[in-house]
Amino acid sequence: MNAAPILQLQAISKRFGTIQALDQVDFDLYEGEIHALVGENGAGKSTLMRILSGVYTEYEGEFLLDGKPVHLHSPHDALDLGIGMIHQELSVMPELSVAENLFLGRQLTTRWGTVDWKKMHNTAEQELERLGFSHLDVRQPLGNYSLGTQQVVEVLRTIISGARVIIMDEPTSALSPAEVERLIRLIDKLRESKRSIIYISHFLEEVMRVADRVTVLRDGQKVATLNAPETNVNNLISLILGREVNATLPPAISTSNGHTLMEVNHLTADVFKDISFTINQGEVLGIYGAIGAGHFDLARALFGMYRFDTGTITVDGHRFKPNHSARYAIRHGLAFATESRRKSLLMEEAIYRNVTLPHLNRIGSLTPTQSQELKVAAPAIHMVNVQPPDPLNPVGKLSGGNQQKVAIARWLTFPPKVLVMSEPTRGMDVGAKSEVLSLLRNFRNQGYGVLVVSSEPETILTVSDRVIVMSHGHIVAHMENKDLNKDVLMRLL
Amino acid sequence: MTTQTEKTPEIAASPSKPLISGVWMRRITALAPVWTLLALGIFFALTSQTFLRPVNLNNILSQISTLAIFATGMTFVLLTGEIDLSIAAVAALTGMISAYLFANLKVQEPIPLLVALGTGTLMGFLSGIASTRFRIPTFMSTLAMSLIAGGLTTYLSKGRTISQLPEVSVFLGSGRIGGSNGFRVLVIVAAVSLLVGYLVLKYTRFGRYVYMTGASKPAARLAGINTNVILTAVLTISGFFAGLAGVVSTGRLGSALPAAIPSFLIDTIGAVVLGGTSLNGGRGGMVQTLIGLLIYGTLRNGLDNIPSIDPLLKDVITGIVLFVALVINVLLAGRAPRDKTG
């Protein structure tokens, strides 16, 4: 690594309005190097990568490639210069064959301009064999293979299209442990063939295994760049959070008192396995996991919106029939607000109609009138303090925080026994966040059960009485929220 | 030059304010179908001397009445974002069934009518079950149902027209209340259909579920609505109204034909969409459908009243006007959404 770096960023700064997303950040990458980038959500990782991949074209600072200054104008520019990005959400075509995916957008053609299938299949087979994936049939549709294999194909496509620098954004979050191993082997192969990789991940153990160097970002600033052998996970966590960490784990949960409202036993589907927990009366249970850990699909499964294979759900003594519907779940005391407000609310409809929609059958008559509905909805809308408070406004005109309040108000009219909320504070400012979280706490104080599912450690730690951590579809820890802090959650991922 | 000098001071006076405020612009665009109807009405009133005569206006009403019965059912289906392509064939079958039972099997009234309506309803229900239980798109399930209904019509009729009709059909299709110049029963049947549809959509829980299912299936499901039941129900409703339209149209024509009238399907969808009910679901309603029907009727009838137009070109002109009206509606409804991934 004595040669000059192939990629250098010098004093990069980027503002969004009043927010300084990046402040004088330096970053460099050598040939054949795996350089990991770590930091909390909002530390500036994605902003930096978007500058590198040509998405953000306005910034301050120097961008050098092979020692020469460049300025990218589009993601296409980045690809032309050999910088490829693998997004968390794959951009492969499951219906097309493996070979077609490998050559997507740049099919090999014969001299007549038609697709040269023979050459494409041969080249694809050679490339796969060289990189240790000779077991793939290039003629099979890619959709027949697992998610991990699809991701491998996307990485290979980036390489075949000539990328020297590959940016991987949370590549392992949705993979099974075996698939993670395979990806790490591929990364080692890429290092041998002199490709460079920028590796973004929440999983610090993994970062320590694959990376040559690690750069830590915090609040838009670079905190440190370290050689991987000279650091460890605890050191990284304290750099990410900016304080010393307590290395001991809090004690495991003891038996809880109070009446059990919800009991989940051995719930298993494709993306989560053997999930068991209970929620007591007047208790908030938080389930924390990185994106792709399976916790959001678990929440959907509880509400009958995601098919599970085995396991049982019991609410207040009533055992749910297998693969119940959402209607069934509501009738038996379960409420659910998804992580996507856009999916759960009807944006063009009035606030009060969004609130009463799940309860129209309880309002009584077959022909609910506006005044009947308002009588039911108005107190709930008032309780959550929606601004502006006019219940006739369409939901789409409200801010994100107020939309979330509507999603909660919906379940205050005819209170459920257990309220399940996925990502209750996503995309909200500090004020709205604390309002929503205190609403959830009120709900708990009135003796209901609350399940909060989130990938934001702050949210989980602020609102939960107990915390479950999920990773790759499994529960990896179950603790009381006493002396818990972010470093514990991060270490457990 | 002159237009420029006229415009400049206005713009200078209020640089930030457009001539028509956003609220008003939205009100005007929301009523686009009404403007279309007015424009067509004025155009034909000016170009034809016969168009505005009461007899002719009455004619328009009876011409769109059969269509209105079909359209009542179709509005329900389109509001959920689905489609029913079987209505014309189902109508042919139900018309034939009631005539066959009456003429060939001598079944007493009103059983032929009830069997016909039951058949239409059942066929809609079957399309709905096929679509929800086996996840066949309604485009395909109703297309298949259309073939089945068409085939049954041919089988039953052996290709022959039946002109001996039950009296109920004749009364509904071509009867009049209050003498030979009285009000057409057919218009009343159509009006009642539209009114019932309007009341159900506007005031009932079920109506709300129909709109919500069309606006966003995930949101409806998350609120505990069984969208499968709603989809099956709207197709069943569409089947019922197709059945009714079939019986009524035999009465209007004076015979049960051995084949479907394909224009029923196209005209129904055209009229409903022209009124402003979205093919994507969630937006529209019976009032819009009524206006769409009136536009359609005005156009078809108006062209007949201009003698200089070659009757053989009527379909071409109707098609072009339909096209232009739809384009204008889309343009007035505003630009494409900003987020192209949604």
Tab-separated table of N, CA and C in Angstrom, chain A residues 79-213:
chain	number	residue	atom	x	y	z
A	79	LEU	N	-19.908	5.641	-13.039
A	79	LEU	CA	-19.694	4.317	-13.628
A	79	LEU	C	-18.631	4.374	-14.714
A	80	ASP	N	-18.682	5.423	-15.531
A	80	ASP	CA	-17.693	5.564	-16.606
A	80	ASP	C	-16.282	5.651	-16.043
A	81	LEU	N	-16.155	6.248	-14.845
A	81	LEU	CA	-14.831	6.386	-14.242
A	81	LEU	C	-14.485	5.181	-13.378
A	82	GLY	N	-15.358	4.179	-13.363
A	82	GLY	CA	-15.045	2.943	-12.650
A	82	GLY	C	-15.486	2.920	-11.203
A	83	ILE	N	-16.468	3.758	-10.834
A	83	ILE	CA	-16.995	3.720	-9.470
A	83	ILE	C	-18.406	3.149	-9.518
A	84	GLY	N	-18.606	1.980	-8.917
A	84	GLY	CA	-19.925	1.348	-8.942
A	84	GLY	C	-20.494	1.264	-7.540
A	85	MET	N	-21.805	1.377	-7.447
A	85	MET	CA	-22.427	1.348	-6.122
A	85	MET	C	-23.415	0.199	-6.022
A	86	ILE	N	-23.334	-0.567	-4.929
A	86	ILE	CA	-24.315	-1.620	-4.667
A	86	ILE	C	-25.230	-1.109	-3.574
A	87	HIS	N	-26.483	-0.879	-3.922
A	87	HIS	CA	-27.408	-0.334	-2.932
A	87	HIS	C	-27.962	-1.441	-2.060
A	88	GLN	N	-28.491	-1.011	-0.925
A	88	GLN	CA	-29.115	-1.945	-0.004
A	88	GLN	C	-30.272	-2.664	-0.693
A	89	GLU	N	-31.055	-1.891	-1.444
A	89	GLU	CA	-32.129	-2.505	-2.204
A	89	GLU	C	-31.564	-2.871	-3.573
A	90	LEU	N	-31.614	-4.154	-3.887
A	90	LEU	CA	-30.952	-4.627	-5.096
A	90	LEU	C	-31.662	-4.108	-6.339
A	91	SER	N	-30.874	-3.935	-7.410
A	91	SER	CA	-31.485	-3.482	-8.656
A	91	SER	C	-31.283	-4.547	-9.730
A	92	VAL	N	-31.511	-5.809	-9.334
A	92	VAL	CA	-31.414	-6.884	-10.322
A	92	VAL	C	-32.811	-7.169	-10.865
A	93	MET	N	-32.856	-7.909	-11.983
A	93	MET	CA	-34.139	-8.272	-12.579
A	93	MET	C	-34.356	-9.766	-12.362
A	94	PRO	N	-35.211	-10.134	-11.407
A	94	PRO	CA	-35.376	-11.555	-11.075
A	94	PRO	C	-35.889	-12.385	-12.249
A	95	GLU	N	-36.617	-11.780	-13.192
A	95	GLU	CA	-37.181	-12.552	-14.306
A	95	GLU	C	-36.125	-12.890	-15.360
A	96	LEU	N	-35.053	-12.098	-15.415
A	96	LEU	CA	-34.036	-12.344	-16.436
A	96	LEU	C	-33.032	-13.388	-15.941
A	97	SER	N	-32.316	-13.988	-16.892
A	97	SER	CA	-31.352	-15.015	-16.513
A	97	SER	C	-30.155	-14.387	-15.813
A	98	VAL	N	-29.365	-15.255	-15.177
A	98	VAL	CA	-28.163	-14.796	-14.492
A	98	VAL	C	-27.259	-14.063	-15.472
A	99	ALA	N	-27.076	-14.639	-16.670
A	99	ALA	CA	-26.184	-14.022	-17.654
A	99	ALA	C	-26.708	-12.645	-18.066
A	100	GLU	N	-28.011	-12.577	-18.321
A	100	GLU	CA	-28.577	-11.278	-18.724
A	100	GLU	C	-28.382	-10.230	-17.644
A	101	ASN	N	-28.529	-10.649	-16.386
A	101	ASN	CA	-28.324	-9.707	-15.291
A	101	ASN	C	-26.875	-9.255	-15.223
A	102	LEU	N	-25.962	-10.181	-15.489
A	102	LEU	CA	-24.545	-9.813	-15.428
A	102	LEU	C	-24.208	-8.770	-16.488
A	103	PHE	N	-24.910	-8.837	-17.622
A	103	PHE	CA	-24.603	-7.913	-18.710
A	103	PHE	C	-25.709	-6.890	-18.915
A	104	LEU	N	-26.492	-6.665	-17.859
A	104	LEU	CA	-27.647	-5.775	-17.971
A	104	LEU	C	-27.228	-4.406	-18.523
A	105	GLY	N	-27.898	-3.979	-19.567
A	105	GLY	CA	-27.624	-2.661	-20.130
A	105	GLY	C	-26.432	-2.637	-21.057
A	106	ARG	N	-25.649	-3.702	-21.100
A	106	ARG	CA	-24.511	-3.723	-22.021
A	106	ARG	C	-24.338	-5.143	-22.590
A	107	GLN	N	-25.416	-5.685	-23.137
A	107	GLN	CA	-25.368	-7.025	-23.700
A	107	GLN	C	-24.313	-7.107	-24.803
A	108	LEU	N	-23.701	-8.258	-24.878
A	108	LEU	CA	-22.742	-8.478	-25.953
A	108	LEU	C	-23.532	-8.709	-27.230
A	109	THR	N	-23.085	-8.088	-28.315
A	109	THR	CA	-23.836	-8.220	-29.551
A	109	THR	C	-22.952	-8.790	-30.647
A	110	THR	N	-23.622	-9.386	-31.618
A	110	THR	CA	-22.905	-9.859	-32.795
A	110	THR	C	-22.699	-8.670	-33.717
A	111	ARG	N	-22.069	-8.948	-34.835
A	111	ARG	CA	-21.793	-7.827	-35.718
A	111	ARG	C	-23.068	-7.344	-36.385
A	112	TRP	N	-24.142	-8.098	-36.318
A	112	TRP	CA	-25.414	-7.654	-36.912
A	112	TRP	C	-26.255	-6.852	-35.922
A	113	GLY	N	-25.729	-6.701	-34.715
A	113	GLY	CA	-26.476	-5.910	-33.743
A	113	GLY	C	-27.452	-6.734	-32.920
A	114	THR	N	-27.489	-8.050	-33.177
A	114	THR	CA	-28.365	-8.879	-32.347
A	114	THR	C	-27.592	-9.357	-31.122
A	115	VAL	N	-28.329	-9.809	-30.102
A	115	VAL	CA	-27.675	-10.256	-28.876
A	115	VAL	C	-26.890	-11.542	-29.155
A	116	ASP	N	-25.641	-11.554	-28.720
A	116	ASP	CA	-24.797	-12.736	-28.917
A	116	ASP	C	-24.888	-13.627	-27.689
A	117	TRP	N	-25.931	-14.484	-27.668
A	117	TRP	CA	-26.198	-15.296	-26.480
A	117	TRP	C	-25.027	-16.207	-26.141
A	118	LYS	N	-24.447	-16.815	-27.182
A	118	LYS	CA	-23.391	-17.799	-26.944
A	118	LYS	C	-22.213	-17.141	-26.220
A	119	LYS	N	-21.832	-15.972	-26.772
A	119	LYS	CA	-20.690	-15.282	-26.191
A	119	LYS	C	-21.009	-14.816	-24.775
A	120	MET	N	-22.270	-14.358	-24.595
A	120	MET	CA	-22.655	-13.854	-23.290
A	120	MET	C	-22.630	-14.978	-22.255
A	121	HIS	N	-23.191	-16.142	-22.630
A	121	HIS	CA	-23.210	-17.265	-21.689
A	121	HIS	C	-21.800	-17.732	-21.378
A	122	ASN	N	-20.953	-17.802	-22.427
A	122	ASN	CA	-19.579	-18.262	-22.199
A	122	ASN	C	-18.829	-17.314	-21.290
A	123	THR	N	-18.919	-16.016	-21.601
A	123	THR	CA	-18.206	-15.044	-20.786
A	123	THR	C	-18.706	-15.072	-19.360
A	124	ALA	N	-20.036	-15.159	-19.215
A	124	ALA	CA	-20.610	-15.174	-17.863
A	124	ALA	C	-20.084	-16.379	-17.091
A	125	GLU	N	-20.053	-17.552	-17.756
A	125	GLU	CA	-19.565	-18.753	-17.071
A	125	GLU	C	-18.112	-18.606	-16.654
A	126	GLN	N	-17.302	-18.043	-17.567
A	126	GLN	CA	-15.881	-17.854	-17.240
A	126	GLN	C	-15.707	-16.940	-16.039
A	127	GLU	N	-16.426	-15.807	-16.062
A	127	GLU	CA	-16.302	-14.843	-14.962
A	127	GLU	C	-16.719	-15.467	-13.640
A	128	LEU	N	-17.848	-16.196	-13.660
A	128	LEU	CA	-18.343	-16.806	-12.427
A	128	LEU	C	-17.347	-17.826	-11.904
A	129	GLU	N	-16.746	-18.586	-12.814
A	129	GLU	CA	-15.799	-19.608	-12.384
A	129	GLU	C	-14.567	-18.966	-11.753
A	130	ARG	N	-14.107	-17.899	-12.397
A	130	ARG	CA	-12.915	-17.209	-11.908
A	130	ARG	C	-13.128	-16.707	-10.475
A	131	LEU	N	-14.374	-16.270	-10.176
A	131	LEU	CA	-14.639	-15.695	-8.865
A	131	LEU	C	-15.224	-16.713	-7.891
A	132	GLY	N	-15.242	-17.996	-8.308
A	132	GLY	CA	-15.656	-19.033	-7.367
A	132	GLY	C	-17.157	-19.246	-7.277
A	133	PHE	N	-17.895	-18.924	-8.317
A	133	PHE	CA	-19.336	-19.166	-8.305
A	133	PHE	C	-19.768	-20.044	-9.473
A	134	SER	N	-18.944	-21.072	-9.732
A	134	SER	CA	-19.185	-21.889	-10.920
A	134	SER	C	-20.452	-22.728	-10.784
A	135	HIS	N	-21.031	-22.810	-9.550
A	135	HIS	CA	-22.234	-23.620	-9.392
A	135	HIS	C	-23.478	-22.916	-9.926
A	136	LEU	N	-23.381	-21.647	-10.277
A	136	LEU	CA	-24.555	-20.935	-10.804
A	136	LEU	C	-24.779	-21.300	-12.273
A	137	ASP	N	-26.038	-21.541	-12.617
A	137	ASP	CA	-26.381	-21.795	-14.015
A	137	ASP	C	-26.767	-20.463	-14.641
A	138	VAL	N	-25.961	-20.013	-15.596
A	138	VAL	CA	-26.158	-18.666	-16.138
A	138	VAL	C	-27.454	-18.558	-16.930
A	139	ARG	N	-28.059	-19.699	-17.295
A	139	ARG	CA	-29.294	-19.644	-18.084
A	139	ARG	C	-30.547	-19.594	-17.216
A	140	GLN	N	-30.393	-19.890	-15.908
A	140	GLN	CA	-31.533	-19.861	-14.992
A	140	GLN	C	-31.971	-18.418	-14.718
A	141	PRO	N	-33.267	-18.219	-14.513
A	141	PRO	CA	-33.683	-16.882	-14.056
A	141	PRO	C	-33.053	-16.591	-12.702
A	142	LEU	N	-32.613	-15.365	-12.509
A	142	LEU	CA	-31.936	-15.007	-11.275
A	142	LEU	C	-32.862	-15.159	-10.074
A	143	GLY	N	-34.167	-14.980	-10.312
A	143	GLY	CA	-35.140	-15.091	-9.223
A	143	GLY	C	-35.167	-16.467	-8.581
A	144	ASN	N	-34.638	-17.494	-9.274
A	144	ASN	CA	-34.609	-18.830	-8.690
A	144	ASN	C	-33.573	-18.953	-7.587
A	145	TYR	N	-32.651	-17.978	-7.509
A	145	TYR	CA	-31.598	-18.055	-6.504
A	145	TYR	C	-31.945	-17.195	-5.296
A	146	SER	N	-31.237	-17.442	-4.204
A	146	SER	CA	-31.518	-16.724	-2.957
A	146	SER	C	-31.099	-15.265	-3.077
A	147	LEU	N	-31.576	-14.492	-2.103
A	147	LEU	CA	-31.252	-13.071	-2.060
A	147	LEU	C	-29.742	-12.852	-2.040
A	148	GLY	N	-29.036	-13.699	-1.264
A	148	GLY	CA	-27.588	-13.553	-1.171
A	148	GLY	C	-26.922	-13.735	-2.522
A	149	THR	N	-27.374	-14.739	-3.277
A	149	THR	CA	-26.813	-14.983	-4.599
A	149	THR	C	-27.131	-13.820	-5.540
A	150	GLN	N	-28.356	-13.295	-5.420
A	150	GLN	CA	-28.719	-12.163	-6.267
A	150	GLN	C	-27.793	-10.982	-6.006
A	151	GLN	N	-27.447	-10.808	-4.726
A	151	GLN	CA	-26.560	-9.707	-4.397
A	151	GLN	C	-25.171	-9.950	-4.982
A	152	VAL	N	-24.711	-11.211	-4.883
A	152	VAL	CA	-23.417	-11.552	-5.465
A	152	VAL	C	-23.417	-11.215	-6.957
A	153	VAL	N	-24.522	-11.550	-7.636
A	153	VAL	CA	-24.601	-11.271	-9.071
A	153	VAL	C	-24.545	-9.769	-9.329
A	154	GLU	N	-25.183	-9.002	-8.439
A	154	GLU	CA	-25.120	-7.552	-8.642
A	154	GLU	C	-23.687	-7.033	-8.470
A	155	VAL	N	-22.980	-7.606	-7.491
A	155	VAL	CA	-21.576	-7.210	-7.302
A	155	VAL	C	-20.766	-7.576	-8.542
A	156	LEU	N	-20.993	-8.810	-9.045
A	156	LEU	CA	-20.233	-9.260	-10.217
A	156	LEU	C	-20.538	-8.388	-11.429
A	157	ARG	N	-21.801	-7.985	-11.545
A	157	ARG	CA	-22.166	-7.127	-12.677
A	157	ARG	C	-21.378	-5.818	-12.632
A	158	THR	N	-21.264	-5.270	-11.421
A	158	THR	CA	-20.526	-4.024	-11.279
A	158	THR	C	-19.077	-4.221	-11.702
A	159	ILE	N	-18.535	-5.392	-11.366
A	159	ILE	CA	-17.144	-5.654	-11.729
A	159	ILE	C	-17.000	-5.850	-13.236
A	160	ILE	N	-17.916	-6.632	-13.805
A	160	ILE	CA	-17.843	-6.897	-15.240
A	160	ILE	C	-17.986	-5.597	-16.021
A	161	SER	N	-18.803	-4.671	-15.473
A	161	SER	CA	-18.954	-3.409	-16.192
A	161	SER	C	-17.741	-2.509	-15.999
A	162	GLY	N	-16.709	-3.006	-15.309
A	162	GLY	CA	-15.429	-2.313	-15.290
A	162	GLY	C	-15.174	-1.468	-14.057
A	163	ALA	N	-15.931	-1.678	-12.977
A	163	ALA	CA	-15.708	-0.855	-11.798
A	163	ALA	C	-14.416	-1.262	-11.101
A	164	ARG	N	-13.618	-0.261	-10.702
A	164	ARG	CA	-12.425	-0.524	-9.908
A	164	ARG	C	-12.719	-0.251	-8.450
A	165	VAL	N	-13.666	0.681	-8.236
A	165	VAL	CA	-14.060	1.042	-6.881
A	165	VAL	C	-15.507	0.632	-6.702
A	166	ILE	N	-15.788	-0.190	-5.691
A	166	ILE	CA	-17.153	-0.645	-5.464
A	166	ILE	C	-17.601	-0.174	-4.093
A	167	ILE	N	-18.725	0.525	-4.074
A	167	ILE	CA	-19.279	0.985	-2.805
A	167	ILE	C	-20.383	0.020	-2.412
A	168	MET	N	-20.268	-0.578	-1.211
A	168	MET	CA	-21.312	-1.498	-0.748
A	168	MET	C	-22.003	-0.890	0.452
A	169	ASP	N	-23.307	-0.630	0.319
A	169	ASP	CA	-24.068	0.006	1.388
A	169	ASP	C	-24.859	-1.063	2.141
A	170	GLU	N	-24.466	-1.350	3.354
A	170	GLU	CA	-25.128	-2.362	4.206
A	170	GLU	C	-25.379	-3.660	3.418
A	171	PRO	N	-24.320	-4.274	2.873
A	171	PRO	CA	-24.565	-5.410	1.988
A	171	PRO	C	-25.096	-6.643	2.708
A	172	THR	N	-24.876	-6.772	4.018
A	172	THR	CA	-25.205	-8.045	4.662
A	172	THR	C	-26.479	-8.009	5.486
A	173	SER	N	-27.142	-6.858	5.558
A	173	SER	CA	-28.223	-6.739	6.543
A	173	SER	C	-29.344	-7.736	6.308
A	174	ALA	N	-29.601	-8.113	5.042
A	174	ALA	CA	-30.720	-9.033	4.790
A	174	ALA	C	-30.255	-10.465	4.535
A	175	LEU	N	-28.977	-10.752	4.774
A	175	LEU	CA	-28.444	-12.072	4.406
A	175	LEU	C	-28.417	-13.026	5.594
A	176	SER	N	-28.503	-14.315	5.293
A	176	SER	CA	-28.351	-15.317	6.334
A	176	SER	C	-26.855	-15.454	6.648
A	177	PRO	N	-26.527	-15.997	7.823
A	177	PRO	CA	-25.104	-16.122	8.183
A	177	PRO	C	-24.264	-16.815	7.105
A	178	ALA	N	-24.802	-17.880	6.488
A	178	ALA	CA	-24.024	-18.589	5.462
A	178	ALA	C	-23.776	-17.680	4.261
A	179	GLU	N	-24.786	-16.883	3.932
A	179	GLU	CA	-24.626	-15.981	2.789
A	179	GLU	C	-23.621	-14.877	3.099
A	180	VAL	N	-23.606	-14.454	4.361
A	180	VAL	CA	-22.630	-13.440	4.756
A	180	VAL	C	-21.220	-13.993	4.539
A	181	GLU	N	-21.013	-15.255	4.962
A	181	GLU	CA	-19.699	-15.875	4.777
A	181	GLU	C	-19.293	-15.877	3.312
A	182	ARG	N	-20.269	-16.196	2.453
A	182	ARG	CA	-19.959	-16.277	1.026
A	182	ARG	C	-19.594	-14.903	0.482
A	183	LEU	N	-20.301	-13.878	0.944
A	183	LEU	CA	-20.005	-12.528	0.480
A	183	LEU	C	-18.608	-12.114	0.930
A	184	ILE	N	-18.261	-12.493	2.178
A	184	ILE	CA	-16.936	-12.119	2.675
A	184	ILE	C	-15.841	-12.813	1.853
A	185	ARG	N	-16.093	-14.079	1.473
A	185	ARG	CA	-15.114	-14.770	0.615
A	185	ARG	C	-14.969	-14.046	-0.722
A	186	LEU	N	-16.104	-13.581	-1.279
A	186	LEU	CA	-16.050	-12.850	-2.544
A	186	LEU	C	-15.239	-11.568	-2.388
A	187	ILE	N	-15.452	-10.882	-1.265
A	187	ILE	CA	-14.728	-9.636	-1.038
A	187	ILE	C	-13.224	-9.912	-0.973
A	188	ASP	N	-12.829	-11.018	-0.324
A	188	ASP	CA	-11.409	-11.377	-0.282
A	188	ASP	C	-10.860	-11.612	-1.681
A	189	LYS	N	-11.663	-12.275	-2.532
A	189	LYS	CA	-11.236	-12.528	-3.914
A	189	LYS	C	-11.043	-11.210	-4.660
A	190	LEU	N	-11.977	-10.269	-4.426
A	190	LEU	CA	-11.897	-8.979	-5.107
A	190	LEU	C	-10.636	-8.228	-4.688
A	191	ARG	N	-10.285	-8.364	-3.408
A	191	ARG	CA	-9.081	-7.708	-2.932
A	191	ARG	C	-7.859	-8.265	-3.665
A	192	GLU	N	-7.845	-9.601	-3.839
A	192	GLU	CA	-6.722	-10.220	-4.556
A	192	GLU	C	-6.637	-9.702	-5.973
A	193	SER	N	-7.811	-9.434	-6.614
A	193	SER	CA	-7.754	-8.974	-7.992
A	193	SER	C	-7.687	-7.446	-8.073
A	194	LYS	N	-7.224	-6.823	-6.992
A	194	LYS	CA	-6.867	-5.394	-6.976
A	194	LYS	C	-8.063	-4.458	-7.127
A	195	ARG	N	-9.258	-4.934	-6.783
A	195	ARG	CA	-10.378	-3.994	-6.741
A	195	ARG	C	-10.386	-3.344	-5.357
A	196	SER	N	-10.957	-2.152	-5.284
A	196	SER	CA	-11.071	-1.472	-3.999
A	196	SER	C	-12.529	-1.394	-3.599
A	197	ILE	N	-12.777	-1.517	-2.306
A	197	ILE	CA	-14.159	-1.537	-1.839
A	197	ILE	C	-14.338	-0.560	-0.682
A	198	ILE	N	-15.424	0.236	-0.771
A	198	ILE	CA	-15.835	1.031	0.388
A	198	ILE	C	-17.009	0.293	1.001
A	199	TYR	N	-16.864	-0.091	2.277
A	199	TYR	CA	-17.800	-1.016	2.904
A	199	TYR	C	-18.517	-0.300	4.034
A	200	ILE	N	-19.827	-0.090	3.847
A	200	ILE	CA	-20.617	0.590	4.882
A	200	ILE	C	-21.433	-0.449	5.623
A	201	SER	N	-21.321	-0.488	6.962
A	201	SER	CA	-22.088	-1.494	7.692
A	201	SER	C	-22.325	-1.088	9.133
A	202	HIS	N	-23.453	-1.561	9.665
A	202	HIS	CA	-23.737	-1.406	11.082
A	202	HIS	C	-23.099	-2.515	11.893
A	203	PHE	N	-22.736	-3.590	11.206
A	203	PHE	CA	-22.267	-4.780	11.923
A	203	PHE	C	-20.761	-4.680	12.130
A	204	LEU	N	-20.359	-4.268	13.332
A	204	LEU	CA	-18.958	-3.934	13.556
A	204	LEU	C	-18.065	-5.173	13.573
A	205	GLU	N	-18.601	-6.306	14.048
A	205	GLU	CA	-17.811	-7.543	14.024
A	205	GLU	C	-17.384	-7.858	12.591
A	206	GLU	N	-18.369	-7.703	11.713
A	206	GLU	CA	-18.131	-7.974	10.306
A	206	GLU	C	-17.108	-7.004	9.723
A	207	VAL	N	-17.259	-5.733	10.099
A	207	VAL	CA	-16.327	-4.708	9.633
A	207	VAL	C	-14.909	-5.093	10.040
A	208	MET	N	-14.750	-5.550	11.284
A	208	MET	CA	-13.421	-5.915	11.759
A	208	MET	C	-12.855	-7.089	10.963
A	209	ARG	N	-13.747	-7.957	10.477
A	209	ARG	CA	-13.246	-9.118	9.715
A	209	ARG	C	-12.810	-8.740	8.317
A	210	VAL	N	-13.563	-7.894	7.630
A	210	VAL	CA	-13.275	-7.683	6.214
A	210	VAL	C	-12.379	-6.479	5.945
A	211	ALA	N	-12.405	-5.470	6.817
A	211	ALA	CA	-11.793	-4.200	6.438
A	211	ALA	C	-10.292	-4.172	6.667
A	212	ASP	N	-9.588	-3.413	5.809
A	212	ASP	CA	-8.183	-3.115	6.047
A	212	ASP	C	-8.062	-1.867	6.913
A	213	ARG	N	-8.901	-0.877	6.571
A	213	ARG	CA	-8.926	0.335	7.384
A	213	ARG	C	-10.377	0.695	7.670
